[in-house]
């Protein structure tokens, strides 16, 4: 099944492999598309992946969490983004853009010395930063920012947009009982913690249109005591399904959970696909495409996930950093990715660009 075509919401993939959104560190200092970024994506298209989801693109300056990441918070970025999508389409590829606000996981040094904003003032031991709780006005400002980002995504020629609702960033923070301690319309129980993502989705639909594919990547499990768990995550996903979301990518973890999102030392098939049980729950509960990311390395495991109905699509991140041509190699008979899950590519602050540190440059 891995190399069978798959279609949803007007997206026609040639296989079931997705390049999961991955920070590249190849935009310029102001977030504009560069030639290096375009060439990076060209390699992915030539490598045979069915759908590319871009590294996260910033929807508002208050959500900057990393250097040299794509930006989509102003119309001035549309022209450069269109150069990227046009080139991908020339090569026969399909590309979506992931949109994000970093929330409490932003460093003040990237925010002009200001504290990051978040649903609530919950100290982040990973960044050692106490965020500032958002005002009602700021919440609506960020909702509008996501809507405007979706409008720009369509104008820039992206085939779809994906909301980053995972890994402890702003959308994830509103859904999580660990980071959302509010007691108003935006928090206090599961329904109210769902309001932010529901309003974000409605704003994106309003700006991009009912016929434009809108997806979400979301945590099935925050991997923290008191955090979001699979049963609750599925119920939130069902609310989004009822609203019209087009696909869900299942992931987990946030900064303070440690190496739970990108788990190291995947040395056997038993250690692969560490969010598979959660994906199975999503798949059995939803009637929309489910993507699974997290530790797939072996073709055997990928095929079993699809044939057993635990997901519709396989999302890869680290393996495609090392081998952008991995899809073609798997199709030609290769059984396993070369990625050894050392997480050297995750130490991006020390790298010129995000790359496999096992390969000599």
Short mmCIF file of C-alpha atoms in Angstrom, two decimals:
data_model
loop_
_atom_site.label_atom_id
_atom_site.label_comp_id
_atom_site.label_asym_id
_atom_site.label_seq_id
_atom_site.Cartn_x
_atom_site.Cartn_y
_atom_site.Cartn_z
CA UNK A 1 0.00 0.00 0.00
CA UNK A 2 2.89 2.36 0.67
CA UNK A 3 3.31 3.19 -3.01
CA UNK A 4 -0.35 3.28 -3.97
CA UNK A 5 -1.87 6.66 -4.87
CA UNK A 6 -3.96 8.41 -2.24
CA UNK A 7 -6.35 11.31 -2.71
CA UNK A 8 -8.23 13.57 -0.32
CA UNK A 9 -9.80 17.01 -0.55
CA UNK A 10 -8.44 17.61 -4.04
CA UNK A 11 -4.88 16.54 -3.16
CA UNK A 12 -3.75 13.67 -5.37
CA UNK A 13 -0.68 11.96 -3.93
CA UNK A 14 1.33 9.42 -5.93
CA UNK A 15 2.12 7.43 -2.77
CA UNK A 16 1.34 7.35 0.95
CA UNK A 17 4.54 9.07 2.11
CA UNK A 18 4.45 12.55 3.63
CA UNK A 19 7.38 14.76 4.46
CA UNK A 20 6.34 15.91 7.93
CA UNK A 21 6.96 19.58 8.67
CA UNK A 22 10.62 19.95 9.66
CA UNK A 23 12.59 23.07 10.53
CA UNK A 24 15.22 23.63 7.85
CA UNK A 25 17.02 26.83 9.01
CA UNK A 26 17.29 27.88 5.37
CA UNK A 27 15.12 30.99 5.23
CA UNK A 28 17.00 34.27 5.56
CA UNK A 29 17.22 36.27 8.80
CA UNK A 30 13.90 37.95 8.04
CA UNK A 31 12.04 34.77 7.10
CA UNK A 32 12.12 35.13 3.31
CA UNK A 33 12.51 32.17 0.96
CA UNK A 34 16.09 31.62 -0.24
CA UNK A 35 17.61 29.68 -3.10
CA UNK A 36 19.01 27.22 -0.58
CA UNK A 37 15.51 26.52 0.74
CA UNK A 38 14.12 25.98 -2.76
CA UNK A 39 16.95 23.58 -3.63
CA UNK A 40 16.30 21.69 -0.40
CA UNK A 41 12.69 21.12 -1.43
CA UNK A 42 13.67 20.25 -4.98
CA UNK A 43 15.64 17.33 -3.56
CA UNK A 44 12.58 16.14 -1.67
CA UNK A 45 10.42 16.25 -4.79
CA UNK A 46 13.02 14.37 -6.82
CA UNK A 47 13.28 11.89 -3.96
CA UNK A 48 9.70 10.81 -4.60
CA UNK A 49 7.73 11.86 -1.51
CA UNK A 50 3.98 12.10 -2.11
CA UNK A 51 3.32 15.29 -0.13
CA UNK A 52 5.68 17.87 1.34
CA UNK A 53 4.63 19.84 4.41
CA UNK A 54 6.92 22.83 4.83
CA UNK A 55 8.84 23.71 7.94
CA UNK A 56 6.67 25.84 10.18
CA UNK A 57 5.88 29.34 8.92
CA UNK A 58 5.37 32.13 11.44
CA UNK A 59 1.91 33.74 11.59
CA UNK A 60 2.78 36.61 13.96
CA UNK A 61 6.06 38.20 15.15
CA UNK A 62 5.12 37.49 18.77
CA UNK A 63 5.40 33.76 18.04
CA UNK A 64 9.01 33.59 16.81
CA UNK A 65 10.69 30.60 18.43
CA UNK A 66 13.62 29.88 16.06
CA UNK A 67 16.06 31.65 13.77
CA UNK A 68 15.83 31.62 9.97
CA UNK A 69 12.38 30.07 9.81
CA UNK A 70 9.84 30.86 7.11
CA UNK A 71 7.46 33.72 7.74
CA UNK A 72 3.94 34.21 6.44
CA UNK A 73 2.73 37.01 8.74
CA UNK A 74 2.76 39.71 6.06
CA UNK A 75 1.87 40.01 2.39
CA UNK A 76 5.51 40.91 1.66
CA UNK A 77 6.33 37.19 1.91
CA UNK A 78 3.87 36.02 -0.76
CA UNK A 79 6.12 36.63 -3.76
CA UNK A 80 8.99 34.56 -2.37
CA UNK A 81 6.68 31.79 -1.22
CA UNK A 82 5.16 31.70 -4.70
CA UNK A 83 8.63 31.13 -6.18
CA UNK A 84 8.95 28.09 -3.92
CA UNK A 85 5.56 26.59 -4.77
CA UNK A 86 5.96 27.28 -8.48
CA UNK A 87 9.23 25.39 -8.57
CA UNK A 88 7.81 22.45 -6.64
CA UNK A 89 4.85 22.28 -9.03
CA UNK A 90 7.17 22.48 -12.05
CA UNK A 91 8.84 19.31 -10.76
CA UNK A 92 5.50 17.59 -10.20
CA UNK A 93 5.46 17.91 -6.43
CA UNK A 94 2.69 18.76 -3.96
CA UNK A 95 3.40 21.13 -1.08
CA UNK A 96 1.47 22.36 1.95
CA UNK A 97 2.62 25.02 4.37
CA UNK A 98 2.55 24.52 8.11
CA UNK A 99 1.60 27.67 10.05
CA UNK A 100 2.59 28.24 13.67
CA UNK A 101 2.79 30.55 16.65
CA UNK A 102 5.43 29.51 19.15
CA UNK A 103 3.52 30.53 22.27
CA UNK A 104 5.36 29.98 25.56
CA UNK A 105 8.15 28.07 23.78
CA UNK A 106 9.65 31.30 22.40
CA UNK A 107 12.84 32.77 23.80
CA UNK A 108 12.72 36.45 24.85
CA UNK A 109 15.90 37.11 22.85
CA UNK A 110 13.83 36.48 19.69
CA UNK A 111 11.03 38.75 20.90
CA UNK A 112 12.99 41.93 21.54
CA UNK A 113 13.45 40.96 25.19
CA UNK A 114 9.71 40.59 25.81
CA UNK A 115 8.29 37.49 27.51
CA UNK A 116 6.45 35.02 25.29
CA UNK A 117 2.68 34.92 25.36
CA UNK A 118 0.59 31.89 26.26
CA UNK A 119 -2.89 30.95 27.45
CA UNK A 120 -1.70 31.03 31.08
CA UNK A 121 1.34 31.87 33.15
CA UNK A 122 2.83 28.39 33.41
CA UNK A 123 6.60 28.29 33.82
CA UNK A 124 8.46 26.33 31.13
CA UNK A 125 11.39 24.44 32.67
CA UNK A 126 12.79 23.63 29.22
CA UNK A 127 13.25 27.29 28.22
CA UNK A 128 13.40 28.59 31.81
CA UNK A 129 10.93 31.27 30.89
CA UNK A 130 7.67 32.39 32.49
CA UNK A 131 5.23 33.44 29.75
CA UNK A 132 2.66 36.19 30.02
CA UNK A 133 -1.01 35.24 29.90
CA UNK A 134 -2.76 36.55 26.79
CA UNK A 135 -5.49 39.14 26.95
CA UNK A 136 -8.82 38.64 25.18
CA UNK A 137 -7.73 41.16 22.54
CA UNK A 138 -4.47 39.28 21.93
CA UNK A 139 -6.28 35.97 21.57
CA UNK A 140 -8.48 37.36 18.80
CA UNK A 141 -5.45 39.01 17.20
CA UNK A 142 -3.72 35.61 16.95
CA UNK A 143 -6.86 33.95 15.60
CA UNK A 144 -6.98 36.61 12.89
CA UNK A 145 -3.25 36.04 12.23
CA UNK A 146 -3.88 32.37 11.48
CA UNK A 147 -6.74 33.32 9.18
CA UNK A 148 -4.60 35.80 7.28
CA UNK A 149 -1.81 33.21 7.01
CA UNK A 150 -4.23 30.80 5.32
CA UNK A 151 -5.22 33.51 2.84
CA UNK A 152 -1.55 34.11 2.02
CA UNK A 153 -0.91 30.38 1.73
CA UNK A 154 -3.52 30.08 -0.98
CA UNK A 155 -2.31 33.20 -2.79
CA UNK A 156 1.25 31.86 -2.66
CA UNK A 157 0.19 28.67 -4.42
CA UNK A 158 0.44 26.11 -1.62
CA UNK A 159 -1.77 23.08 -2.20
CA UNK A 160 -2.94 23.07 1.42
CA UNK A 161 -2.24 24.56 4.83
CA UNK A 162 -1.54 22.69 8.06
CA UNK A 163 -2.12 24.17 11.51
CA UNK A 164 0.69 23.32 13.93
CA UNK A 165 -1.39 22.18 16.89
CA UNK A 166 1.28 19.93 18.41
CA UNK A 167 4.52 19.97 20.40
CA UNK A 168 3.58 22.60 22.94
CA UNK A 169 3.26 25.60 20.63
CA UNK A 170 0.40 28.08 21.02
CA UNK A 171 -2.48 26.05 19.53
CA UNK A 172 -1.30 22.98 21.44
CA UNK A 173 -1.08 25.06 24.62
CA UNK A 174 -4.71 26.08 24.42
CA UNK A 175 -5.82 22.45 24.06
CA UNK A 176 -3.64 21.16 26.89
CA UNK A 177 -4.85 21.22 30.52
CA UNK A 178 -1.21 21.53 31.55
CA UNK A 179 -0.62 24.86 29.84
CA UNK A 180 -4.17 26.23 29.78
CA UNK A 181 -5.28 27.12 33.32
CA UNK A 182 -7.79 29.76 32.26
CA UNK A 183 -11.37 29.94 33.52
CA UNK A 184 -13.15 31.84 30.78
CA UNK A 185 -14.34 31.19 27.22
CA UNK A 186 -10.84 29.95 26.32
CA UNK A 187 -10.24 27.47 29.13
CA UNK A 188 -11.56 25.73 32.21
CA UNK A 189 -12.78 22.46 30.74
CA UNK A 190 -12.29 20.40 27.58
CA UNK A 191 -14.93 22.22 25.58
CA UNK A 192 -13.55 25.66 26.38
CA UNK A 193 -9.97 24.55 25.73
CA UNK A 194 -11.19 23.61 22.24
CA UNK A 195 -12.51 27.08 21.46
CA UNK A 196 -9.18 28.57 20.33
CA UNK A 197 -8.47 25.93 17.68
CA UNK A 198 -12.11 26.02 16.57
CA UNK A 199 -11.94 29.79 16.11
CA UNK A 200 -8.58 29.49 14.33
CA UNK A 201 -10.08 26.95 11.95
CA UNK A 202 -13.12 29.14 11.26
CA UNK A 203 -10.89 32.16 10.58
CA UNK A 204 -8.77 30.14 8.16
CA UNK A 205 -11.84 28.86 6.34
CA UNK A 206 -13.23 32.38 6.08
CA UNK A 207 -10.02 33.73 4.56
CA UNK A 208 -8.94 30.78 2.36
CA UNK A 209 -12.33 29.40 1.30
CA UNK A 210 -14.33 26.26 1.90
CA UNK A 211 -12.61 24.45 -0.97
CA UNK A 212 -9.05 24.93 0.31
CA UNK A 213 -7.58 21.95 2.23
CA UNK A 214 -6.93 22.76 5.89
CA UNK A 215 -5.16 20.12 7.99
CA UNK A 216 -3.90 19.97 11.55
CA UNK A 217 -0.95 18.35 13.27
CA UNK A 218 -1.89 17.74 16.88
CA UNK A 219 -0.66 16.04 20.00
CA UNK A 220 -2.35 12.81 20.87
CA UNK A 221 -0.39 12.90 24.12
CA UNK A 222 1.62 15.72 25.72
CA UNK A 223 3.73 13.03 27.43
CA UNK A 224 3.42 14.96 30.71
CA UNK A 225 1.52 14.46 33.94
CA UNK A 226 -1.57 16.64 33.72
CA UNK A 227 -1.21 17.09 29.99
CA UNK A 228 -3.42 16.20 27.04
CA UNK A 229 -4.06 12.46 26.68
CA UNK A 230 -5.26 10.40 23.67
CA UNK A 231 -8.92 10.03 24.65
CA UNK A 232 -9.36 13.75 25.07
CA UNK A 233 -7.28 14.54 21.97
CA UNK A 234 -9.56 12.34 19.88
CA UNK A 235 -12.64 14.13 21.18
CA UNK A 236 -11.13 17.46 20.17
CA UNK A 237 -10.28 16.00 16.77
CA UNK A 238 -13.89 14.88 16.39
CA UNK A 239 -15.02 18.46 17.01
CA UNK A 240 -12.69 19.60 14.24
CA UNK A 241 -13.93 16.84 11.96
CA UNK A 242 -17.49 18.05 12.47
CA UNK A 243 -16.33 21.57 11.59
CA UNK A 244 -14.78 20.31 8.34
CA UNK A 245 -11.04 19.78 8.90
CA UNK A 246 -9.52 17.79 6.02
CA UNK A 247 -6.84 15.64 7.71
CA UNK A 248 -5.11 15.06 11.04
CA UNK A 249 -1.45 14.26 11.65
CA UNK A 250 -0.87 12.47 14.95
CA UNK A 251 2.16 13.32 17.06
CA UNK A 252 3.01 14.06 20.70
CA UNK A 253 5.26 15.71 23.26
CA UNK A 254 6.40 19.25 23.96
CA UNK A 255 9.68 20.91 24.94
CA UNK A 256 9.49 20.11 28.65
CA UNK A 257 8.63 16.46 27.97
CA UNK A 258 12.18 15.93 26.71
CA UNK A 259 13.01 13.71 23.75
CA UNK A 260 9.50 12.30 23.43
CA UNK A 261 8.61 13.89 20.09
CA UNK A 262 11.82 12.78 18.34
CA UNK A 263 12.81 9.72 20.31
CA UNK A 264 16.45 8.59 19.95
CA UNK A 265 18.01 5.15 19.54
CA UNK A 266 15.37 3.51 17.38
CA UNK A 267 17.29 0.28 16.96
CA UNK A 268 14.52 -2.23 16.28
CA UNK A 269 11.11 -2.43 14.63
CA UNK A 270 9.55 -2.69 18.10
CA UNK A 271 10.81 0.82 18.89
CA UNK A 272 9.43 2.33 15.70
CA UNK A 273 6.09 4.15 15.32
CA UNK A 274 5.88 5.15 18.96
CA UNK A 275 2.58 7.04 18.45
CA UNK A 276 1.00 4.11 16.61
CA UNK A 277 -1.47 3.18 19.35
CA UNK A 278 -2.72 6.76 19.46
CA UNK A 279 -3.02 6.84 15.68
CA UNK A 280 -5.05 3.63 15.80
CA UNK A 281 -7.44 5.33 18.22
CA UNK A 282 -7.75 8.38 15.95
CA UNK A 283 -8.28 6.20 12.89
CA UNK A 284 -11.01 4.15 14.56
CA UNK A 285 -12.79 7.29 15.76
CA UNK A 286 -12.59 9.59 12.74
CA UNK A 287 -13.75 9.47 9.13
CA UNK A 288 -10.95 11.55 7.65
CA UNK A 289 -7.35 10.87 6.61
CA UNK A 290 -4.95 10.23 9.48
CA UNK A 291 -1.21 10.76 9.12
CA UNK A 292 1.18 9.14 11.58
CA UNK A 293 4.60 10.57 12.40
CA UNK A 294 7.16 9.36 14.92
CA UNK A 295 9.99 6.91 14.42
CA UNK A 296 9.15 4.97 11.27
CA UNK A 297 12.31 3.55 9.75
CA UNK A 298 11.46 0.16 8.20
CA UNK A 299 9.34 -0.42 5.13
CA UNK A 300 7.86 -3.46 6.89
CA UNK A 301 6.58 -1.28 9.75
CA UNK A 302 5.23 1.36 7.39
CA UNK A 303 3.35 -1.23 5.36
CA UNK A 304 1.90 -2.88 8.45
CA UNK A 305 0.59 0.45 9.75
CA UNK A 306 -1.29 0.97 6.49
CA UNK A 307 -2.53 -2.58 5.97
CA UNK A 308 -3.73 -2.87 9.58
CA UNK A 309 -5.61 0.40 9.29
CA UNK A 310 -3.71 2.32 11.97
CA UNK A 311 -3.15 5.29 9.63
CA UNK A 312 -3.73 6.32 6.04
CA UNK A 313 -0.43 8.10 5.49
CA UNK A 314 3.14 7.74 6.79
CA UNK A 315 4.88 10.98 7.81
CA UNK A 316 8.67 11.12 7.98
CA UNK A 317 10.98 13.82 9.31
CA UNK A 318 14.48 12.78 10.41
CA UNK A 319 14.90 10.02 7.79
CA UNK A 320 14.31 12.57 5.01
CA UNK A 321 16.91 14.92 6.47
CA UNK A 322 19.48 12.20 5.93
CA UNK A 323 17.95 10.72 2.75
CA UNK A 324 15.69 13.04 0.77
CA UNK A 325 15.62 10.28 -1.87
CA UNK A 326 14.39 7.65 0.62
CA UNK A 327 10.92 7.19 -0.98
CA UNK A 328 12.49 6.20 -4.30
CA UNK A 329 14.96 3.92 -2.57
CA UNK A 330 12.18 2.17 -0.67
CA UNK A 331 10.25 1.73 -3.89
CA UNK A 332 13.33 0.23 -5.52
CA UNK A 333 13.68 -2.37 -2.79
CA UNK A 334 15.47 -0.78 0.14
CA UNK A 335 14.09 -2.11 3.41
CA UNK A 336 15.13 0.49 5.99
CA UNK A 337 16.13 4.14 6.25
CA UNK A 338 19.75 5.03 6.99
CA UNK A 339 18.73 7.37 9.84
CA UNK A 340 20.09 6.06 13.15
CA UNK A 341 17.99 8.43 15.31
CA UNK A 342 21.03 10.07 16.88
CA UNK A 343 19.18 13.41 16.92
CA UNK A 344 22.26 15.31 15.77
CA UNK A 345 20.01 17.12 13.30
CA UNK A 346 17.91 18.37 16.22
CA UNK A 347 20.80 20.38 17.68
CA UNK A 348 19.98 23.11 15.19
CA UNK A 349 21.29 25.99 17.30
CA UNK A 350 24.82 24.68 16.69
CA UNK A 351 24.29 23.90 12.99
CA UNK A 352 24.54 26.25 10.02
CA UNK A 353 21.48 24.50 8.56
CA UNK A 354 19.43 21.55 9.76
CA UNK A 355 21.24 18.51 8.35
CA UNK A 356 22.35 14.99 9.18
CA UNK A 357 25.49 15.21 11.30
CA UNK A 358 26.47 11.65 10.39
CA UNK A 359 27.25 12.70 6.82
CA UNK A 360 30.41 14.67 6.16
CA UNK A 361 29.77 18.00 4.48
#
